[in-house]
Short mmCIF file of C-alpha atoms in Angstrom, two decimals:
data_model
loop_
_atom_site.label_atom_id
_atom_site.label_comp_id
_atom_site.label_asym_id
_atom_site.label_seq_id
_atom_site.Cartn_x
_atom_site.Cartn_y
_atom_site.Cartn_z
CA UNK A 1 64.74 -3.89 8.63
CA UNK A 2 63.83 -3.71 5.86
CA UNK A 3 60.45 -5.24 6.77
CA UNK A 4 59.99 -2.87 9.60
CA UNK A 5 60.63 0.43 7.14
CA UNK A 6 57.69 -1.47 5.11
CA UNK A 7 55.21 -2.13 7.81
CA UNK A 8 56.02 1.46 9.41
CA UNK A 9 55.34 3.04 5.95
CA UNK A 10 51.79 1.03 5.84
CA UNK A 11 50.50 2.60 8.69
CA UNK A 12 51.85 5.68 7.81
CA UNK A 13 49.95 5.72 5.03
CA UNK A 14 46.28 3.70 6.18
CA UNK A 15 46.71 7.52 9.01
CA UNK A 16 48.10 9.92 6.85
CA UNK A 17 44.89 9.49 4.56
CA UNK A 18 42.29 10.11 6.61
CA UNK A 19 43.96 12.66 8.58
CA UNK A 20 44.85 14.21 4.96
CA UNK A 21 41.10 14.26 4.17
CA UNK A 22 39.65 15.47 7.23
CA UNK A 23 42.02 18.62 7.02
CA UNK A 24 41.39 19.35 4.05
CA UNK A 25 37.59 18.91 4.32
CA UNK A 26 38.23 21.93 7.10
CA UNK A 27 40.47 23.80 5.00
CA UNK A 28 37.88 23.30 1.79
CA UNK A 29 34.79 24.51 4.27
CA UNK A 30 36.39 27.58 6.62
CA UNK A 31 39.20 28.75 4.49
CA UNK A 32 36.83 30.09 1.60
CA UNK A 33 38.35 32.54 -0.52
CA UNK A 34 37.05 35.89 0.22
CA UNK A 35 37.73 37.67 -2.48
CA UNK A 36 34.41 38.50 -4.07
CA UNK A 37 34.53 40.48 -7.34
CA UNK A 38 31.28 42.95 -8.24
CA UNK A 39 29.71 41.39 -11.62
CA UNK A 40 30.11 43.22 -14.50
CA UNK A 41 26.74 45.09 -15.37
CA UNK A 42 26.29 45.63 -18.63
CA UNK A 43 22.61 46.50 -20.84
CA UNK A 44 20.75 44.10 -22.57
CA UNK A 45 21.53 45.66 -25.95
CA UNK A 46 25.42 44.74 -25.79
CA UNK A 47 25.16 41.35 -24.45
CA UNK A 48 25.98 38.69 -27.38
CA UNK A 49 23.44 35.64 -28.14
CA UNK A 50 24.91 33.76 -25.29
CA UNK A 51 24.72 36.18 -22.64
CA UNK A 52 20.93 36.43 -24.00
CA UNK A 53 20.36 32.37 -23.24
CA UNK A 54 21.68 32.33 -20.17
CA UNK A 55 19.49 34.55 -19.40
CA UNK A 56 16.01 33.32 -20.85
CA UNK A 57 15.28 31.56 -17.37
CA UNK A 58 15.46 34.77 -16.13
CA UNK A 59 12.32 36.19 -17.73
CA UNK A 60 9.15 36.18 -16.20
CA UNK A 61 6.48 33.60 -17.36
CA UNK A 62 4.59 36.60 -18.56
CA UNK A 63 7.10 38.23 -21.13
CA UNK A 64 7.65 35.11 -22.24
CA UNK A 65 4.20 33.15 -23.09
CA UNK A 66 1.01 35.39 -23.63
CA UNK A 67 -1.27 33.46 -21.93
CA UNK A 68 -0.06 34.63 -18.18
CA UNK A 69 -0.92 36.86 -16.77
CA UNK A 70 1.47 39.44 -14.58
CA UNK A 71 0.58 39.47 -11.09
CA UNK A 72 2.66 42.17 -9.39
CA UNK A 73 -0.26 43.17 -7.46
CA UNK A 74 -0.03 40.25 -5.93
CA UNK A 75 3.69 39.88 -5.49
CA UNK A 76 2.87 43.36 -3.80
CA UNK A 77 0.27 42.35 -0.85
CA UNK A 78 2.64 39.04 0.04
CA UNK A 79 5.92 41.61 0.53
CA UNK A 80 3.81 44.01 2.56
CA UNK A 81 2.30 40.52 4.02
CA UNK A 82 5.45 38.17 4.46
CA UNK A 83 6.82 39.65 7.98
CA UNK A 84 3.11 38.04 9.60
CA UNK A 85 3.13 35.07 6.83
CA UNK A 86 6.17 34.10 7.92
CA UNK A 87 5.27 33.73 11.75
CA UNK A 88 2.34 32.63 10.89
CA UNK A 89 3.99 29.29 8.26
CA UNK A 90 6.40 29.13 11.20
CA UNK A 91 4.36 28.25 14.11
CA UNK A 92 2.42 26.37 11.55
CA UNK A 93 5.44 24.11 10.74
CA UNK A 94 6.30 23.72 14.12
CA UNK A 95 3.13 22.31 15.14
CA UNK A 96 3.86 19.83 12.79
CA UNK A 97 7.07 19.18 13.40
CA UNK A 98 6.61 18.15 16.96
CA UNK A 99 5.23 14.24 15.84
CA UNK A 100 7.49 13.81 14.19
CA UNK A 101 10.73 14.91 15.69
CA UNK A 102 8.95 12.53 18.37
CA UNK A 103 8.92 9.20 16.70
CA UNK A 104 12.12 9.65 16.79
CA UNK A 105 13.50 10.80 19.54
CA UNK A 106 14.98 7.42 21.80
CA UNK A 107 15.91 5.41 18.71
CA UNK A 108 19.78 5.76 16.75
CA UNK A 109 21.13 7.16 20.50
CA UNK A 110 18.84 10.58 19.84
CA UNK A 111 18.12 12.39 23.37
CA UNK A 112 16.08 15.23 21.79
CA UNK A 113 15.16 17.64 18.49
CA UNK A 114 14.16 20.26 18.48
CA UNK A 115 14.36 23.55 16.73
CA UNK A 116 17.44 26.23 17.11
CA UNK A 117 16.66 29.03 15.51
CA UNK A 118 12.68 29.36 12.84
CA UNK A 119 12.23 31.33 10.25
CA UNK A 120 11.75 31.92 6.44
CA UNK A 121 13.63 35.64 6.21
CA UNK A 122 13.25 39.31 5.21
CA UNK A 123 13.18 37.98 1.18
CA UNK A 124 9.08 36.24 0.51
CA UNK A 125 8.54 34.17 -3.01
CA UNK A 126 7.11 35.97 -5.90
CA UNK A 127 4.62 34.96 -8.93
CA UNK A 128 6.41 35.20 -12.36
CA UNK A 129 2.86 35.18 -14.07
CA UNK A 130 -0.53 33.03 -13.74
CA UNK A 131 -1.97 31.10 -15.97
CA UNK A 132 -5.90 30.33 -15.61
CA UNK A 133 -7.76 27.60 -17.91
CA UNK A 134 -11.66 27.91 -18.09
CA UNK A 135 -12.59 24.36 -18.15
CA UNK A 136 -16.56 25.34 -17.47
CA UNK A 137 -16.62 22.92 -14.04
CA UNK A 138 -17.10 22.71 -10.98
CA UNK A 139 -13.77 23.85 -10.47
CA UNK A 140 -10.92 26.77 -10.61
CA UNK A 141 -7.57 25.84 -12.32
CA UNK A 142 -4.94 27.68 -12.15
CA UNK A 143 -1.35 27.61 -12.51
CA UNK A 144 1.16 30.01 -11.16
CA UNK A 145 5.17 30.21 -11.01
CA UNK A 146 6.49 30.23 -8.29
CA UNK A 147 10.79 32.03 -7.46
CA UNK A 148 11.95 32.14 -4.61
CA UNK A 149 15.65 33.45 -3.50
CA UNK A 150 15.08 33.69 -0.14
CA UNK A 151 17.29 33.88 3.26
CA UNK A 152 15.59 31.54 5.77
CA UNK A 153 17.65 30.59 8.71
CA UNK A 154 16.42 27.48 9.34
CA UNK A 155 18.60 25.73 12.16
CA UNK A 156 17.79 22.06 14.11
CA UNK A 157 19.66 20.47 17.20
CA UNK A 158 20.06 17.19 17.17
CA UNK A 159 21.48 16.11 20.59
CA UNK A 160 22.88 12.29 20.36
CA UNK A 161 24.83 10.76 23.35
CA UNK A 162 24.63 13.97 25.40
CA UNK A 163 26.74 15.50 22.04
CA UNK A 164 24.27 18.73 20.36
CA UNK A 165 24.73 17.96 16.75
CA UNK A 166 23.71 21.89 14.87
CA UNK A 167 22.37 20.91 11.32
CA UNK A 168 21.38 24.45 9.61
CA UNK A 169 19.33 25.06 6.68
CA UNK A 170 20.56 28.70 4.61
CA UNK A 171 19.98 30.44 1.22
CA UNK A 172 17.04 28.20 0.09
CA UNK A 173 16.35 29.29 -4.15
CA UNK A 174 13.01 27.28 -4.80
CA UNK A 175 11.51 27.95 -8.83
CA UNK A 176 9.18 25.36 -9.75
CA UNK A 177 5.00 25.39 -11.69
CA UNK A 178 2.85 23.64 -9.57
CA UNK A 179 -1.26 22.99 -11.16
CA UNK A 180 -3.57 24.14 -8.60
CA UNK A 181 -7.23 23.39 -8.90
CA UNK A 182 -9.82 24.06 -6.44
CA UNK A 183 -12.95 21.48 -6.62
CA UNK A 184 -14.79 20.97 -5.73
CA UNK A 185 -17.04 24.84 -5.50
CA UNK A 186 -19.71 24.42 -3.29
CA UNK A 187 -21.57 26.64 -1.44
CA UNK A 188 -19.95 26.68 1.18
CA UNK A 189 -17.01 29.40 2.55
CA UNK A 190 -14.16 29.49 1.01
CA UNK A 191 -16.39 28.18 -1.09
CA UNK A 192 -13.97 25.42 -2.60
CA UNK A 193 -13.57 21.91 -0.81
CA UNK A 194 -10.27 20.90 -1.47
CA UNK A 195 -6.84 21.83 -3.25
CA UNK A 196 -5.00 19.60 -5.33
CA UNK A 197 -1.84 20.09 -6.49
CA UNK A 198 0.26 18.81 -9.31
CA UNK A 199 4.20 19.86 -10.39
CA UNK A 200 4.14 20.78 -14.33
CA UNK A 201 8.18 20.06 -15.02
CA UNK A 202 10.80 19.29 -12.97
CA UNK A 203 10.86 21.96 -10.17
CA UNK A 204 14.74 23.48 -9.32
CA UNK A 205 15.57 23.67 -5.80
CA UNK A 206 19.22 24.59 -3.80
CA UNK A 207 20.24 25.37 -0.76
CA UNK A 208 23.18 25.70 1.64
CA UNK A 209 23.33 22.72 4.56
CA UNK A 210 26.09 23.24 7.40
CA UNK A 211 26.79 20.97 9.80
CA UNK A 212 28.59 22.00 12.65
CA UNK A 213 29.25 25.32 11.12
CA UNK A 214 30.35 23.43 8.11
CA UNK A 215 28.47 23.99 4.97
CA UNK A 216 28.50 20.64 3.35
CA UNK A 217 26.88 21.63 0.08
CA UNK A 218 30.85 22.73 -0.62
CA UNK A 219 31.58 19.41 -0.55
CA UNK A 220 32.73 18.88 -4.68
CA UNK A 221 30.07 16.00 -6.15
CA UNK A 222 27.83 15.80 -2.92
CA UNK A 223 25.78 18.87 -4.08
CA UNK A 224 25.03 17.23 -7.39
CA UNK A 225 23.67 14.68 -6.28
CA UNK A 226 21.36 15.35 -3.64
CA UNK A 227 19.91 17.84 -5.88
CA UNK A 228 19.04 14.76 -7.58
CA UNK A 229 18.17 12.72 -4.76
CA UNK A 230 15.07 15.67 -3.65
CA UNK A 231 14.07 16.44 -7.05
CA UNK A 232 13.86 12.78 -7.67
CA UNK A 233 11.57 12.53 -5.00
CA UNK A 234 9.98 15.40 -5.62
CA UNK A 235 8.98 14.16 -8.89
CA UNK A 236 7.99 10.80 -7.75
CA UNK A 237 5.21 11.86 -5.29
CA UNK A 238 4.01 15.37 -7.23
CA UNK A 239 4.94 15.79 -10.93
CA UNK A 240 1.51 15.15 -13.61
CA UNK A 241 0.01 13.13 -13.30
CA UNK A 242 0.63 12.52 -9.69
CA UNK A 243 -1.47 15.13 -7.30
CA UNK A 244 -1.72 15.96 -3.71
CA UNK A 245 -4.92 16.48 -2.57
CA UNK A 246 -5.57 18.62 0.55
CA UNK A 247 -8.17 18.40 1.83
CA UNK A 248 -10.22 22.34 2.94
CA UNK A 249 -13.83 21.19 3.90
CA UNK A 250 -15.82 17.77 5.79
CA UNK A 251 -17.40 16.39 3.55
CA UNK A 252 -20.59 16.87 4.99
CA UNK A 253 -20.41 20.40 4.23
CA UNK A 254 -18.76 20.19 1.00
CA UNK A 255 -20.40 17.83 -1.11
CA UNK A 256 -24.11 17.16 0.63
CA UNK A 257 -24.36 13.28 0.44
CA UNK A 258 -28.50 11.82 -0.23
CA UNK A 259 -30.37 11.54 2.29
CA UNK A 260 -34.12 10.90 0.82
CA UNK A 261 -36.02 10.15 -1.93
CA UNK A 262 -39.06 12.65 -3.23
CA UNK A 263 -41.46 10.61 -4.89
CA UNK A 264 -43.93 13.73 -6.74
CA UNK A 265 -47.41 12.95 -8.48
CA UNK A 266 -48.65 15.93 -10.89
CA UNK A 267 -51.71 14.84 -10.82
CA UNK A 268 -53.68 18.02 -12.99
CA UNK A 269 -53.69 21.45 -13.65
CA UNK A 270 -56.64 24.42 -14.36
CA UNK A 271 -57.62 26.39 -16.17
CA UNK A 272 -54.36 26.99 -17.91
CA UNK A 273 -53.97 30.51 -20.17
CA UNK A 274 -54.62 30.54 -24.03
CA UNK A 275 -51.34 30.50 -25.99
CA UNK A 276 -52.10 28.97 -29.38
CA UNK A 277 -54.06 30.98 -31.96
CA UNK A 278 -57.01 28.62 -31.36
CA UNK A 279 -57.69 29.57 -27.75
CA UNK A 280 -55.51 26.12 -26.63
CA UNK A 281 -52.02 25.08 -25.44
CA UNK A 282 -50.25 22.20 -25.11
CA UNK A 283 -49.47 21.93 -21.46
CA UNK A 284 -46.47 19.71 -20.28
CA UNK A 285 -44.34 20.43 -16.75
CA UNK A 286 -40.56 20.54 -15.69
CA UNK A 287 -40.06 19.37 -12.22
CA UNK A 288 -36.53 19.25 -10.22
CA UNK A 289 -34.83 20.12 -6.93
CA UNK A 290 -33.17 23.21 -6.27
CA UNK A 291 -28.65 23.23 -5.60
CA UNK A 292 -29.46 20.69 -8.43
CA UNK A 293 -27.84 20.12 -11.79
CA UNK A 294 -29.42 17.32 -12.72
CA UNK A 295 -31.68 17.87 -15.83
CA UNK A 296 -34.86 18.31 -14.56
CA UNK A 297 -37.60 15.94 -15.11
CA UNK A 298 -40.47 16.13 -17.84
CA UNK A 299 -44.24 15.02 -18.08
CA UNK A 300 -46.10 14.36 -21.39
CA UNK A 301 -47.25 17.08 -23.79
CA UNK A 302 -51.08 16.77 -23.32
CA UNK A 303 -52.28 18.53 -26.79
CA UNK A 304 -54.97 21.23 -26.76
CA UNK A 305 -56.05 21.64 -23.39
CA UNK A 306 -56.30 24.02 -20.65
CA UNK A 307 -56.66 21.18 -17.96
CA UNK A 308 -55.29 18.80 -18.28
CA UNK A 309 -54.74 15.36 -16.39
CA UNK A 310 -51.45 13.28 -16.19
CA UNK A 311 -50.91 11.32 -12.91
CA UNK A 312 -47.40 10.73 -14.05
CA UNK A 313 -45.23 10.02 -11.01
CA UNK A 314 -41.49 10.81 -10.66
CA UNK A 315 -38.98 10.44 -8.05
CA UNK A 316 -35.91 13.40 -7.32
CA UNK A 317 -33.30 13.22 -4.89
CA UNK A 318 -32.38 14.64 -1.85
CA UNK A 319 -29.85 15.59 -0.12
CA UNK A 320 -30.91 18.67 1.67
CA UNK A 321 -34.57 18.49 3.31
CA UNK A 322 -34.60 21.53 5.15
CA UNK A 323 -33.54 23.99 2.39
CA UNK A 324 -34.48 22.65 -0.64
CA UNK A 325 -37.75 23.25 -2.71
CA UNK A 326 -39.33 21.33 -5.65
CA UNK A 327 -39.59 23.67 -8.79
CA UNK A 328 -42.76 23.42 -10.98
CA UNK A 329 -42.74 24.88 -14.12
CA UNK A 330 -45.63 24.74 -16.21
CA UNK A 331 -45.17 24.88 -20.33
CA UNK A 332 -46.17 25.65 -23.44
CA UNK A 333 -45.10 23.54 -26.47
CA UNK A 334 -44.93 24.43 -29.23
CA UNK A 335 -43.34 23.13 -32.75
CA UNK A 336 -41.32 25.82 -34.11
CA UNK A 337 -39.13 28.55 -31.98
CA UNK A 338 -38.70 28.27 -27.54
CA UNK A 339 -41.75 26.76 -26.04
CA UNK A 340 -43.79 29.67 -24.05
CA UNK A 341 -43.80 29.83 -20.38
CA UNK A 342 -47.99 29.16 -18.38
CA UNK A 343 -46.78 29.77 -14.92
CA UNK A 344 -44.32 28.42 -11.81
CA UNK A 345 -44.91 27.53 -7.96
CA UNK A 346 -42.70 25.66 -5.34
CA UNK A 347 -42.71 23.09 -2.66
CA UNK A 348 -40.35 23.82 0.15
CA UNK A 349 -39.80 20.41 0.99
CA UNK A 350 -39.78 21.29 4.82
CA UNK A 351 -43.49 21.46 4.61
CA UNK A 352 -43.29 17.63 3.96
CA UNK A 353 -43.68 15.05 7.13
CA UNK A 354 -41.79 11.89 6.11
CA UNK A 355 -43.45 8.79 5.05
CA UNK A 356 -46.38 10.84 4.44
CA UNK A 357 -48.38 11.77 1.33
CA UNK A 358 -49.26 15.55 0.66
CA UNK A 359 -52.03 16.99 -1.50
CA UNK A 360 -50.77 20.56 -3.40
CA UNK A 361 -53.14 22.87 -4.77
CA UNK A 362 -50.93 25.61 -6.17
CA UNK A 363 -51.77 28.99 -7.87
CA UNK A 364 -49.40 29.00 -10.61
CA UNK A 365 -47.49 32.26 -10.83
CA UNK A 366 -44.71 34.29 -13.54
CA UNK A 367 -41.97 34.09 -11.38
CA UNK A 368 -41.20 34.57 -7.32
CA UNK A 369 -41.05 37.37 -6.99
CA UNK A 370 -44.33 38.96 -4.87
CA UNK A 371 -43.98 42.42 -5.73
CA UNK A 372 -44.22 41.83 -9.55
CA UNK A 373 -47.50 43.13 -10.42
CA UNK A 374 -48.00 40.35 -13.11
CA UNK A 375 -48.29 37.50 -10.61
CA UNK A 376 -51.34 38.75 -9.60
CA UNK A 377 -52.56 37.56 -13.02
CA UNK A 378 -55.15 34.46 -13.01
CA UNK A 379 -52.47 31.93 -14.34
CA UNK A 380 -54.53 28.66 -13.20
CA UNK A 381 -54.14 26.89 -10.56
CA UNK A 382 -51.78 22.51 -10.22
CA UNK A 383 -52.27 19.98 -8.61
CA UNK A 384 -49.49 17.91 -7.56
CA UNK A 385 -48.54 14.59 -4.60
CA UNK A 386 -45.51 14.62 -2.73
CA UNK A 387 -43.67 11.81 -0.84
CA UNK A 388 -40.51 12.55 1.41
CA UNK A 389 -38.93 9.09 1.29
CA UNK A 390 -35.50 9.01 3.78
CA UNK A 391 -32.78 6.32 3.67
CA UNK A 392 -32.73 4.25 6.02
CA UNK A 393 -30.64 3.94 8.60
CA UNK A 394 -30.05 0.32 8.88
CA UNK A 395 -28.59 0.71 5.50
CA UNK A 396 -25.74 2.12 7.13
CA UNK A 397 -22.97 0.05 9.94
CA UNK A 398 -21.68 2.11 12.82
CA UNK A 399 -18.76 3.14 10.88
CA UNK A 400 -20.59 4.20 8.42
CA UNK A 401 -20.47 1.62 5.69
CA UNK A 402 -23.67 1.65 3.77
CA UNK A 403 -25.62 -1.42 2.81
CA UNK A 404 -23.55 -1.77 -0.29
CA UNK A 405 -20.43 -1.84 1.55
CA UNK A 406 -21.43 -4.38 4.42
CA UNK A 407 -23.04 -5.99 1.49
CA UNK A 408 -19.40 -6.24 -0.63
CA UNK A 409 -18.14 -8.33 2.35
CA UNK A 410 -19.56 -10.83 1.28
CA UNK A 411 -18.84 -11.87 -2.57
CA UNK A 412 -20.34 -13.93 -4.80
CA UNK A 413 -23.42 -15.08 -1.76
CA UNK A 414 -26.41 -13.48 -4.77
CA UNK A 415 -28.46 -14.40 -2.02
CA UNK A 416 -27.30 -11.01 0.83
CA UNK A 417 -27.40 -8.58 -2.10
CA UNK A 418 -29.99 -6.10 -1.79
CA UNK A 419 -33.23 -6.31 -3.71
CA UNK A 420 -34.65 -3.32 -2.45
CA UNK A 421 -34.94 -0.49 -5.00
CA UNK A 422 -31.89 2.46 -4.79
CA UNK A 423 -30.20 5.15 -6.23
CA UNK A 424 -28.09 4.47 -8.64
CA UNK A 425 -25.22 7.64 -9.07
CA UNK A 426 -23.28 7.50 -13.00
CA UNK A 427 -20.33 10.26 -13.08
CA UNK A 428 -18.56 10.60 -15.96
CA UNK A 429 -14.95 12.48 -15.63
CA UNK A 430 -12.65 11.84 -18.09
CA UNK A 431 -11.08 10.03 -21.18
CA UNK A 432 -8.12 9.69 -22.57
CA UNK A 433 -6.41 8.98 -26.00
CA UNK A 434 -10.04 9.24 -28.09
CA UNK A 435 -9.44 9.74 -31.92
CA UNK A 436 -12.13 9.91 -34.70
CA UNK A 437 -11.50 9.04 -38.33
CA UNK A 438 -13.10 12.99 -39.62
CA UNK A 439 -13.52 14.73 -36.57
CA UNK A 440 -13.02 14.62 -33.04
CA UNK A 441 -15.72 16.14 -30.77
CA UNK A 442 -16.17 13.72 -27.55
CA UNK A 443 -19.21 13.30 -25.73
CA UNK A 444 -20.38 10.15 -23.38
CA UNK A 445 -24.03 8.64 -24.48
CA UNK A 446 -25.56 6.67 -21.63
CA UNK A 447 -28.17 4.32 -22.16
CA UNK A 448 -29.15 2.40 -19.53
CA UNK A 449 -33.11 0.86 -18.96
CA UNK A 450 -34.06 2.91 -22.02
CA UNK A 451 -33.21 5.79 -20.84
CA UNK A 452 -30.83 8.40 -22.38
CA UNK A 453 -28.65 10.37 -21.14
CA UNK A 454 -25.60 12.37 -22.50
CA UNK A 455 -22.62 15.52 -21.51
CA UNK A 456 -21.44 18.17 -22.89
CA UNK A 457 -19.14 17.87 -25.90
CA UNK A 458 -15.74 18.82 -25.38
CA UNK A 459 -14.73 20.26 -29.00
CA UNK A 460 -11.34 19.16 -30.39
CA UNK A 461 -10.01 17.19 -27.87
CA UNK A 462 -8.68 13.55 -27.23
CA UNK A 463 -8.61 14.37 -23.83
CA UNK A 464 -11.68 15.56 -22.33
CA UNK A 465 -12.38 16.20 -19.48
CA UNK A 466 -16.96 16.30 -18.19
CA UNK A 467 -17.28 15.55 -14.83
CA UNK A 468 -21.27 15.04 -15.03
CA UNK A 469 -23.18 13.33 -13.03
CA UNK A 470 -26.30 10.97 -14.17
CA UNK A 471 -29.33 9.79 -11.70
CA UNK A 472 -31.85 7.11 -12.26
CA UNK A 473 -33.97 5.82 -9.61
CA UNK A 474 -34.66 1.96 -9.45
CA UNK A 475 -37.04 -0.06 -7.58
CA UNK A 476 -34.38 -3.00 -7.23
CA UNK A 477 -31.13 -3.52 -7.55
CA UNK A 478 -29.49 -3.85 -10.77
CA UNK A 479 -28.23 -6.56 -9.98
CA UNK A 480 -28.31 -8.47 -12.99
CA UNK A 481 -27.98 -5.68 -15.22
CA UNK A 482 -25.20 -3.90 -17.63
CA UNK A 483 -25.42 -0.46 -18.18
CA UNK A 484 -23.50 1.08 -21.61
CA UNK A 485 -21.56 3.68 -22.15
CA UNK A 486 -19.76 5.23 -25.78
CA UNK A 487 -17.87 7.78 -26.50
CA UNK A 488 -18.79 9.37 -29.53
CA UNK A 489 -17.84 12.40 -32.28
CA UNK A 490 -20.54 14.76 -33.91
CA UNK A 491 -20.11 17.41 -35.54
CA UNK A 492 -22.22 20.69 -36.81
CA UNK A 493 -23.35 21.00 -40.30
CA UNK A 494 -24.00 19.17 -43.34
CA UNK A 495 -21.67 16.01 -43.96
CA UNK A 496 -21.59 12.63 -44.38
CA UNK A 497 -19.88 11.76 -41.12
CA UNK A 498 -21.70 13.94 -39.07
CA UNK A 499 -21.42 11.53 -35.74
CA UNK A 500 -18.85 8.56 -35.18
CA UNK A 501 -17.95 6.42 -32.36
CA UNK A 502 -14.99 6.51 -30.92
CA UNK A 503 -15.15 4.13 -28.38
CA UNK A 504 -17.66 1.86 -25.79
CA UNK A 505 -17.94 -0.05 -22.63
CA UNK A 506 -20.93 -2.24 -21.26
CA UNK A 507 -20.46 -2.59 -17.65
CA UNK A 508 -22.15 -5.22 -15.14
CA UNK A 509 -22.99 -3.06 -12.38
CA UNK A 510 -23.19 -6.09 -9.89
CA UNK A 511 -20.17 -5.11 -8.67
CA UNK A 512 -21.46 -1.42 -7.59
CA UNK A 513 -24.10 -3.14 -6.23
CA UNK A 514 -21.67 -5.08 -4.10
CA UNK A 515 -19.53 -2.50 -2.68
CA UNK A 516 -21.63 0.83 -3.07
CA UNK A 517 -18.76 2.93 -4.67
CA UNK A 518 -16.72 2.06 -7.74
CA UNK A 519 -14.45 4.68 -9.57
CA UNK A 520 -11.90 3.16 -11.60
CA UNK A 521 -10.37 3.43 -15.42
CA UNK A 522 -12.14 1.03 -18.43
CA UNK A 523 -10.57 0.76 -21.45
CA UNK A 524 -13.35 1.69 -24.37
CA UNK A 525 -14.43 -1.47 -27.24
CA UNK A 526 -12.69 -0.03 -31.04
CA UNK A 527 -10.36 2.24 -29.92
CA UNK A 528 -7.42 1.79 -29.98
CA UNK A 529 -5.96 3.40 -27.06
CA UNK A 530 -8.82 4.77 -26.04
CA UNK A 531 -9.85 4.84 -21.83
CA UNK A 532 -12.38 6.54 -19.97
CA UNK A 533 -13.06 7.27 -16.55
CA UNK A 534 -15.89 6.23 -14.79
CA UNK A 535 -17.21 6.71 -11.36
CA UNK A 536 -20.50 5.08 -10.10
CA UNK A 537 -22.26 4.33 -6.98
CA UNK A 538 -25.21 2.35 -5.64
CA UNK A 539 -27.24 3.64 -2.62
CA UNK A 540 -29.95 1.49 -1.21
CA UNK A 541 -33.38 2.80 0.10
#
């Protein structure tokens, strides 16, 4: 009898525990208290320090931080547009979710997944403040503080084993501070090519989740566990320095790639104006292509000569031969002060026939405003020869890869590397943890084949950002060449340490010729922890 009672007791205990837990779950979920008291509202001057401290997270950023701007006009705009934004966003969510639902249909006994209701509710998100960064680059960087205590109703019906299961998301609360970068800025609507988003701090996410009509987030312990898991996933994916990049424009529209090389020979100038006191001028010519921010090319200076002959040749990278023009500016060199402008002219590249040299003898003008009466004065002439050589189509495979990419598949075979000339692009992006002994005003100095190029100077910064591009034209591939890149610091004024090196790196160009493109971070020699991010591209002619 004792043995039988023990067995029955164990069976009853085994059934009682799960049944009791199930009953407790339904009683907890469905029979919550309905006695909700109205909050006690008191003036802020009557609150103690503890209550004020708890309110600090709710104070808008533009109040706490003077770097943030108040944007009530933007919140009013979003509020008025929200009914239409709600429908447009929900339509986009459905289009994005359909292929994801389709991946699970037919698996795990799931017969179908579809939205039962989808609306973001009547409460729009609000912007608590916006901080704008002045980077002086081809980008726009802003940090809004977003808060959304919404009332969305998003329910999904999952049909498995012929039984519909409804999952409903509601009472969503989100607080986050993203950094939104729109770059590069381009002259094509909407005037930026990519949107790069990164979270600057851990977000706050809170929501209710109903399963079969009961709020499972009300289960003790589950709420905190789900919140922490969501935060961990978001942090792993999007917390700075990790980013989400959203392309807006196609590469062909956003950043035009080089399509050829313009060979320019500055032959001579005739009957230039007299600018010096002795009745002479010291002329030289600067030439560049429109829509480019690269440094202009310069001829040598011809001292005391009104009809100088240069016969100097230059190469410029062409990105759009239909719209770009060659700009020619003639200056009178002065030892002191600014150089006087003798005249200028332009040559539209669309006037050139590929691979054919054309000679231009042009009347110099003050500017390109044809209605300016000063353009009627005689300023002399300039004679130039121009030839446009487009890149060979054979340098690209059917998949669009460059010759460098194709050659890169044969590593170590120097005989198959390109021996023809081409165009080398060096993009100095940024540096990290650079520090000088006396000052830290970093800029980058590039030395290559006797040419010196340098970026702008960034004052008092250990993590400077430049994003500056430099181009070199070569008669043959630089497979045995090295490029010297050094981070320098300079301080104005008279002192014993006006310049100092913050670190350097000498890079072999074999890899960029072999692969066509390299984008990597390099450790700086003679720097404790300094690194520099450099992108290099090689394009064969």
